[in-house]
């Protein structure tokens, strides 16, 4: 069984069908790039995988566990399912009024506050909860320091996002996603806001993550980037997978005319 299986996923907005029964799989430790024209359903796919949107039908199976059970989800249910995925947004979505380090630790600390439970009531229970939270915060802060070091951002821990380059903001956003220890990292157009030099930085970051065993699904319009970082290509059109295969095979010998025309347009 594949690490991630998507089976017949569907999503519509009034009269527009964004996902029309999309199906594919990703193996553990694999980097898969999702390519296709604007409006093909790529970003909607990521939003459904991260449970920012509820799919209308189909299955999402991660590490042998089916995450889609039908019906709308409460915000808490969506948060629980979202933990399997770490989404790095196209525009990074860093909080401008938080330092880099606070951006990284914020969600993890918020989750710790929600999860820590103690038995009993009163002052004793409150002290116990505060002690557990302090211990968890220290653990989260230590992990954030390690991630910032890994991504070359230690000296930027107390800086604000506006003072960072695009590449630095991208790396901070990746660190923020990774601190929650997702099983799969999702990237939405990671190079769209970067110049060629900074794109090279992100290529190296993706390769380093891959060498650490990370599983990644990357939506991109940058064919050169996709060719450099991915093991597998998933070509999407009109909300369906038209063709998928190993990266070198897709770029050297596409099977469908639609994919041939798409690649030749770049």
PDB file of C-alpha atoms in Angstrom, residues 52-242:
ATOM      1  CA  UNK A  52      -8.938  23.524   4.550  1.00  0.00           C
ATOM      2  CA  UNK A  53     -11.726  22.416   2.198  1.00  0.00           C
ATOM      3  CA  UNK A  54     -14.087  19.467   2.588  1.00  0.00           C
ATOM      4  CA  UNK A  55     -14.027  17.203  -0.457  1.00  0.00           C
ATOM      5  CA  UNK A  56     -17.427  16.260  -1.856  1.00  0.00           C
ATOM      6  CA  UNK A  57     -16.424  12.638  -2.382  1.00  0.00           C
ATOM      7  CA  UNK A  58     -13.563  10.197  -2.697  1.00  0.00           C
ATOM      8  CA  UNK A  59     -10.963   8.939  -0.256  1.00  0.00           C
ATOM      9  CA  UNK A  60      -7.736  10.220   1.288  1.00  0.00           C
ATOM     10  CA  UNK A  61      -5.719   7.407   2.854  1.00  0.00           C
ATOM     11  CA  UNK A  62      -2.522   8.316   4.710  1.00  0.00           C
ATOM     12  CA  UNK A  63      -0.207   5.665   6.110  1.00  0.00           C
ATOM     13  CA  UNK A  64      -2.985   3.075   5.961  1.00  0.00           C
ATOM     14  CA  UNK A  65      -5.591   5.270   7.698  1.00  0.00           C
ATOM     15  CA  UNK A  66      -8.647   6.591   5.838  1.00  0.00           C
ATOM     16  CA  UNK A  67      -9.087  10.273   6.717  1.00  0.00           C
ATOM     17  CA  UNK A  68     -12.252  10.961   4.716  1.00  0.00           C
ATOM     18  CA  UNK A  69     -15.419   9.668   6.306  1.00  0.00           C
ATOM     19  CA  UNK A  70     -18.053  11.798   4.616  1.00  0.00           C
ATOM     20  CA  UNK A  71     -20.006  14.741   5.940  1.00  0.00           C
ATOM     21  CA  UNK A  72     -18.791  18.175   7.079  1.00  0.00           C
ATOM     22  CA  UNK A  73     -16.076  18.357   9.704  1.00  0.00           C
ATOM     23  CA  UNK A  74     -15.963  20.532  12.787  1.00  0.00           C
ATOM     24  CA  UNK A  75     -12.923  22.809  13.066  1.00  0.00           C
ATOM     25  CA  UNK A  76     -11.443  20.542  15.737  1.00  0.00           C
ATOM     26  CA  UNK A  77     -11.941  17.434  13.562  1.00  0.00           C
ATOM     27  CA  UNK A  78     -10.315  19.227  10.621  1.00  0.00           C
ATOM     28  CA  UNK A  79      -7.345  20.216  12.811  1.00  0.00           C
ATOM     29  CA  UNK A  80      -6.865  16.618  13.923  1.00  0.00           C
ATOM     30  CA  UNK A  81      -6.839  15.311  10.345  1.00  0.00           C
ATOM     31  CA  UNK A  82      -4.658  18.220   9.210  1.00  0.00           C
ATOM     32  CA  UNK A  83      -1.841  17.059  11.488  1.00  0.00           C
ATOM     33  CA  UNK A  84      -0.808  14.479   8.907  1.00  0.00           C
ATOM     34  CA  UNK A  85      -0.029  17.226   6.409  1.00  0.00           C
ATOM     35  CA  UNK A  86       2.146  20.320   6.630  1.00  0.00           C
ATOM     36  CA  UNK A  87       1.122  22.940   4.071  1.00  0.00           C
ATOM     37  CA  UNK A  88       3.606  25.591   2.967  1.00  0.00           C
ATOM     38  CA  UNK A  89       1.517  28.322   1.364  1.00  0.00           C
ATOM     39  CA  UNK A  90       2.379  30.075  -1.879  1.00  0.00           C
ATOM     40  CA  UNK A  91       2.513  33.470  -0.138  1.00  0.00           C
ATOM     41  CA  UNK A  92       4.128  31.932   2.999  1.00  0.00           C
ATOM     42  CA  UNK A  93       1.351  33.354   5.286  1.00  0.00           C
ATOM     43  CA  UNK A  94       3.740  34.281   8.076  1.00  0.00           C
ATOM     44  CA  UNK A  95       2.243  36.488  10.800  1.00  0.00           C
ATOM     45  CA  UNK A  96       3.829  39.919  10.163  1.00  0.00           C
ATOM     46  CA  UNK A  97       3.598  40.971  13.837  1.00  0.00           C
ATOM     47  CA  UNK A  98       5.383  37.832  15.097  1.00  0.00           C
ATOM     48  CA  UNK A  99       9.120  37.226  15.052  1.00  0.00           C
ATOM     49  CA  UNK A 100      10.414  34.367  12.941  1.00  0.00           C
ATOM     50  CA  UNK A 101      10.733  32.096  15.970  1.00  0.00           C
ATOM     51  CA  UNK A 102       7.261  32.945  17.258  1.00  0.00           C
ATOM     52  CA  UNK A 103       5.864  32.168  13.807  1.00  0.00           C
ATOM     53  CA  UNK A 104       7.497  28.743  14.023  1.00  0.00           C
ATOM     54  CA  UNK A 105       6.373  27.857  17.559  1.00  0.00           C
ATOM     55  CA  UNK A 106       2.921  29.485  17.606  1.00  0.00           C
ATOM     56  CA  UNK A 107       0.784  26.605  16.286  1.00  0.00           C
ATOM     57  CA  UNK A 108       2.703  23.968  18.236  1.00  0.00           C
ATOM     58  CA  UNK A 109       2.277  25.857  21.521  1.00  0.00           C
ATOM     59  CA  UNK A 110      -1.389  26.522  20.789  1.00  0.00           C
ATOM     60  CA  UNK A 111      -1.927  22.811  20.201  1.00  0.00           C
ATOM     61  CA  UNK A 112      -0.050  21.932  23.397  1.00  0.00           C
ATOM     62  CA  UNK A 113      -2.371  24.194  25.399  1.00  0.00           C
ATOM     63  CA  UNK A 114      -5.373  22.386  23.927  1.00  0.00           C
ATOM     64  CA  UNK A 115      -3.970  18.898  24.449  1.00  0.00           C
ATOM     65  CA  UNK A 116      -2.548  19.047  27.946  1.00  0.00           C
ATOM     66  CA  UNK A 117      -5.040  17.594  30.386  1.00  0.00           C
ATOM     67  CA  UNK A 118      -4.762  16.934  34.127  1.00  0.00           C
ATOM     68  CA  UNK A 119      -6.995  15.064  36.526  1.00  0.00           C
ATOM     69  CA  UNK A 120      -8.860  16.885  39.235  1.00  0.00           C
ATOM     70  CA  UNK A 121      -9.630  20.549  39.800  1.00  0.00           C
ATOM     71  CA  UNK A 122      -8.390  23.413  41.912  1.00  0.00           C
ATOM     72  CA  UNK A 123      -4.993  24.954  42.562  1.00  0.00           C
ATOM     73  CA  UNK A 124      -3.096  21.658  42.507  1.00  0.00           C
ATOM     74  CA  UNK A 125      -4.443  20.698  39.093  1.00  0.00           C
ATOM     75  CA  UNK A 126      -3.748  24.202  37.741  1.00  0.00           C
ATOM     76  CA  UNK A 127      -0.138  24.052  38.946  1.00  0.00           C
ATOM     77  CA  UNK A 128       0.293  20.619  37.379  1.00  0.00           C
ATOM     78  CA  UNK A 129      -1.066  21.870  34.049  1.00  0.00           C
ATOM     79  CA  UNK A 130       1.209  24.917  34.132  1.00  0.00           C
ATOM     80  CA  UNK A 131       4.214  22.689  34.853  1.00  0.00           C
ATOM     81  CA  UNK A 132       3.390  20.348  31.962  1.00  0.00           C
ATOM     82  CA  UNK A 133       2.853  23.293  29.613  1.00  0.00           C
ATOM     83  CA  UNK A 134       6.160  24.889  30.644  1.00  0.00           C
ATOM     84  CA  UNK A 135       7.958  21.598  29.936  1.00  0.00           C
ATOM     85  CA  UNK A 136       6.238  21.278  26.555  1.00  0.00           C
ATOM     86  CA  UNK A 137       7.032  24.892  25.644  1.00  0.00           C
ATOM     87  CA  UNK A 138      10.707  24.292  26.444  1.00  0.00           C
ATOM     88  CA  UNK A 139      10.653  21.215  24.186  1.00  0.00           C
ATOM     89  CA  UNK A 140       8.951  23.155  21.359  1.00  0.00           C
ATOM     90  CA  UNK A 141      11.385  26.061  21.653  1.00  0.00           C
ATOM     91  CA  UNK A 142      14.362  23.701  21.525  1.00  0.00           C
ATOM     92  CA  UNK A 143      12.926  22.028  18.425  1.00  0.00           C
ATOM     93  CA  UNK A 144      12.309  25.441  16.829  1.00  0.00           C
ATOM     94  CA  UNK A 145      15.929  26.434  17.479  1.00  0.00           C
ATOM     95  CA  UNK A 146      17.090  23.220  15.815  1.00  0.00           C
ATOM     96  CA  UNK A 147      14.853  23.816  12.768  1.00  0.00           C
ATOM     97  CA  UNK A 148      15.973  27.433  12.430  1.00  0.00           C
ATOM     98  CA  UNK A 149      19.562  26.232  12.553  1.00  0.00           C
ATOM     99  CA  UNK A 150      18.850  23.578   9.938  1.00  0.00           C
ATOM    100  CA  UNK A 151      17.442  26.204   7.576  1.00  0.00           C
ATOM    101  CA  UNK A 152      20.124  28.814   8.224  1.00  0.00           C
ATOM    102  CA  UNK A 153      17.814  31.147  10.130  1.00  0.00           C
ATOM    103  CA  UNK A 154      19.290  31.106  13.643  1.00  0.00           C
ATOM    104  CA  UNK A 155      20.407  34.731  13.338  1.00  0.00           C
ATOM    105  CA  UNK A 156      16.919  35.705  12.146  1.00  0.00           C
ATOM    106  CA  UNK A 157      15.014  34.170  15.076  1.00  0.00           C
ATOM    107  CA  UNK A 158      14.126  37.596  16.532  1.00  0.00           C
ATOM    108  CA  UNK A 159      13.600  39.308  13.172  1.00  0.00           C
ATOM    109  CA  UNK A 160      10.200  40.035  11.636  1.00  0.00           C
ATOM    110  CA  UNK A 161       9.061  38.591   8.290  1.00  0.00           C
ATOM    111  CA  UNK A 162       9.188  41.959   6.500  1.00  0.00           C
ATOM    112  CA  UNK A 163      12.962  42.092   7.015  1.00  0.00           C
ATOM    113  CA  UNK A 164      13.550  38.681   5.407  1.00  0.00           C
ATOM    114  CA  UNK A 165      14.250  37.835   1.790  1.00  0.00           C
ATOM    115  CA  UNK A 166      11.715  35.710  -0.088  1.00  0.00           C
ATOM    116  CA  UNK A 167      13.912  32.652   0.324  1.00  0.00           C
ATOM    117  CA  UNK A 168      14.244  33.228   4.064  1.00  0.00           C
ATOM    118  CA  UNK A 169      10.482  33.622   4.425  1.00  0.00           C
ATOM    119  CA  UNK A 170      10.023  30.388   2.494  1.00  0.00           C
ATOM    120  CA  UNK A 171      12.420  28.554   4.820  1.00  0.00           C
ATOM    121  CA  UNK A 172      10.673  29.994   7.891  1.00  0.00           C
ATOM    122  CA  UNK A 173       7.341  28.755   6.523  1.00  0.00           C
ATOM    123  CA  UNK A 174       8.815  25.269   6.005  1.00  0.00           C
ATOM    124  CA  UNK A 175      10.161  25.250   9.581  1.00  0.00           C
ATOM    125  CA  UNK A 176       6.705  26.270  10.854  1.00  0.00           C
ATOM    126  CA  UNK A 177       5.117  23.357   8.975  1.00  0.00           C
ATOM    127  CA  UNK A 178       7.745  20.851  10.131  1.00  0.00           C
ATOM    128  CA  UNK A 179       7.527  21.615  13.851  1.00  0.00           C
ATOM    129  CA  UNK A 180       4.153  19.843  13.932  1.00  0.00           C
ATOM    130  CA  UNK A 181       5.890  16.735  12.532  1.00  0.00           C
ATOM    131  CA  UNK A 182       3.594  16.104   9.574  1.00  0.00           C
ATOM    132  CA  UNK A 183       3.807  12.844   7.657  1.00  0.00           C
ATOM    133  CA  UNK A 184       3.735  14.695   4.321  1.00  0.00           C
ATOM    134  CA  UNK A 185       4.851  18.221   3.417  1.00  0.00           C
ATOM    135  CA  UNK A 186       2.636  19.986   0.874  1.00  0.00           C
ATOM    136  CA  UNK A 187       4.024  22.907  -1.142  1.00  0.00           C
ATOM    137  CA  UNK A 188       1.866  25.303  -3.152  1.00  0.00           C
ATOM    138  CA  UNK A 189       3.981  26.938  -5.884  1.00  0.00           C
ATOM    139  CA  UNK A 190       7.121  27.246  -3.713  1.00  0.00           C
ATOM    140  CA  UNK A 191       9.134  29.168  -6.334  1.00  0.00           C
ATOM    141  CA  UNK A 192       6.468  31.540  -7.648  1.00  0.00           C
ATOM    142  CA  UNK A 193       7.579  34.501  -5.519  1.00  0.00           C
ATOM    143  CA  UNK A 194      11.320  33.875  -5.894  1.00  0.00           C
ATOM    144  CA  UNK A 195      13.943  34.990  -8.374  1.00  0.00           C
ATOM    145  CA  UNK A 196      16.193  32.340 -10.016  1.00  0.00           C
ATOM    146  CA  UNK A 197      18.939  32.620  -7.379  1.00  0.00           C
ATOM    147  CA  UNK A 198      16.485  32.076  -4.527  1.00  0.00           C
ATOM    148  CA  UNK A 199      14.835  29.240  -6.454  1.00  0.00           C
ATOM    149  CA  UNK A 200      18.209  27.502  -6.306  1.00  0.00           C
ATOM    150  CA  UNK A 201      18.088  27.838  -2.507  1.00  0.00           C
ATOM    151  CA  UNK A 202      14.722  26.096  -2.368  1.00  0.00           C
ATOM    152  CA  UNK A 203      15.972  23.318  -4.667  1.00  0.00           C
ATOM    153  CA  UNK A 204      18.707  22.639  -2.111  1.00  0.00           C
ATOM    154  CA  UNK A 205      16.233  22.759   0.798  1.00  0.00           C
ATOM    155  CA  UNK A 206      13.928  20.240  -0.917  1.00  0.00           C
ATOM    156  CA  UNK A 207      16.876  17.947  -1.653  1.00  0.00           C
ATOM    157  CA  UNK A 208      18.043  18.167   1.976  1.00  0.00           C
ATOM    158  CA  UNK A 209      14.544  17.312   3.210  1.00  0.00           C
ATOM    159  CA  UNK A 210      14.418  14.377   0.823  1.00  0.00           C
ATOM    160  CA  UNK A 211      17.759  13.097   2.087  1.00  0.00           C
ATOM    161  CA  UNK A 212      16.242  13.192   5.604  1.00  0.00           C
ATOM    162  CA  UNK A 213      13.418  10.928   4.367  1.00  0.00           C
ATOM    163  CA  UNK A 214      10.655  13.521   4.038  1.00  0.00           C
ATOM    164  CA  UNK A 215       7.668  12.741   1.810  1.00  0.00           C
ATOM    165  CA  UNK A 216       6.564  15.750  -0.267  1.00  0.00           C
ATOM    166  CA  UNK A 217       3.826  16.716  -2.693  1.00  0.00           C
ATOM    167  CA  UNK A 218       4.674  19.893  -4.605  1.00  0.00           C
ATOM    168  CA  UNK A 219       2.323  21.891  -6.817  1.00  0.00           C
ATOM    169  CA  UNK A 220       4.418  23.894  -9.270  1.00  0.00           C
ATOM    170  CA  UNK A 221       4.262  25.679 -12.608  1.00  0.00           C
ATOM    171  CA  UNK A 222       8.089  25.674 -12.811  1.00  0.00           C
ATOM    172  CA  UNK A 223       9.029  22.721 -15.018  1.00  0.00           C
ATOM    173  CA  UNK A 224      12.790  23.120 -14.472  1.00  0.00           C
ATOM    174  CA  UNK A 225      12.225  23.074 -10.710  1.00  0.00           C
ATOM    175  CA  UNK A 226       9.948  20.020 -10.953  1.00  0.00           C
ATOM    176  CA  UNK A 227      12.522  18.176 -13.025  1.00  0.00           C
ATOM    177  CA  UNK A 228      15.300  18.924 -10.511  1.00  0.00           C
ATOM    178  CA  UNK A 229      13.541  17.982  -7.275  1.00  0.00           C
ATOM    179  CA  UNK A 230      10.878  15.345  -7.995  1.00  0.00           C
ATOM    180  CA  UNK A 231      10.919  11.575  -8.302  1.00  0.00           C
ATOM    181  CA  UNK A 232       7.460  11.494  -9.818  1.00  0.00           C
ATOM    182  CA  UNK A 233       5.256  13.775 -11.921  1.00  0.00           C
ATOM    183  CA  UNK A 234       1.459  13.931 -11.689  1.00  0.00           C
ATOM    184  CA  UNK A 235      -0.049  15.830 -14.634  1.00  0.00           C
ATOM    185  CA  UNK A 236      -3.509  17.191 -13.877  1.00  0.00           C
ATOM    186  CA  UNK A 237      -6.063  18.643 -16.270  1.00  0.00           C
ATOM    187  CA  UNK A 238      -9.738  19.491 -15.639  1.00  0.00           C
ATOM    188  CA  UNK A 239      -9.572  18.028 -12.166  1.00  0.00           C
ATOM    189  CA  UNK A 240      -8.270  14.612 -13.247  1.00  0.00           C
ATOM    190  CA  UNK A 241      -4.892  12.916 -13.504  1.00  0.00           C
ATOM    191  CA  UNK A 242      -4.128  12.653 -17.223  1.00  0.00           C
TER     192      UNK A 242
END
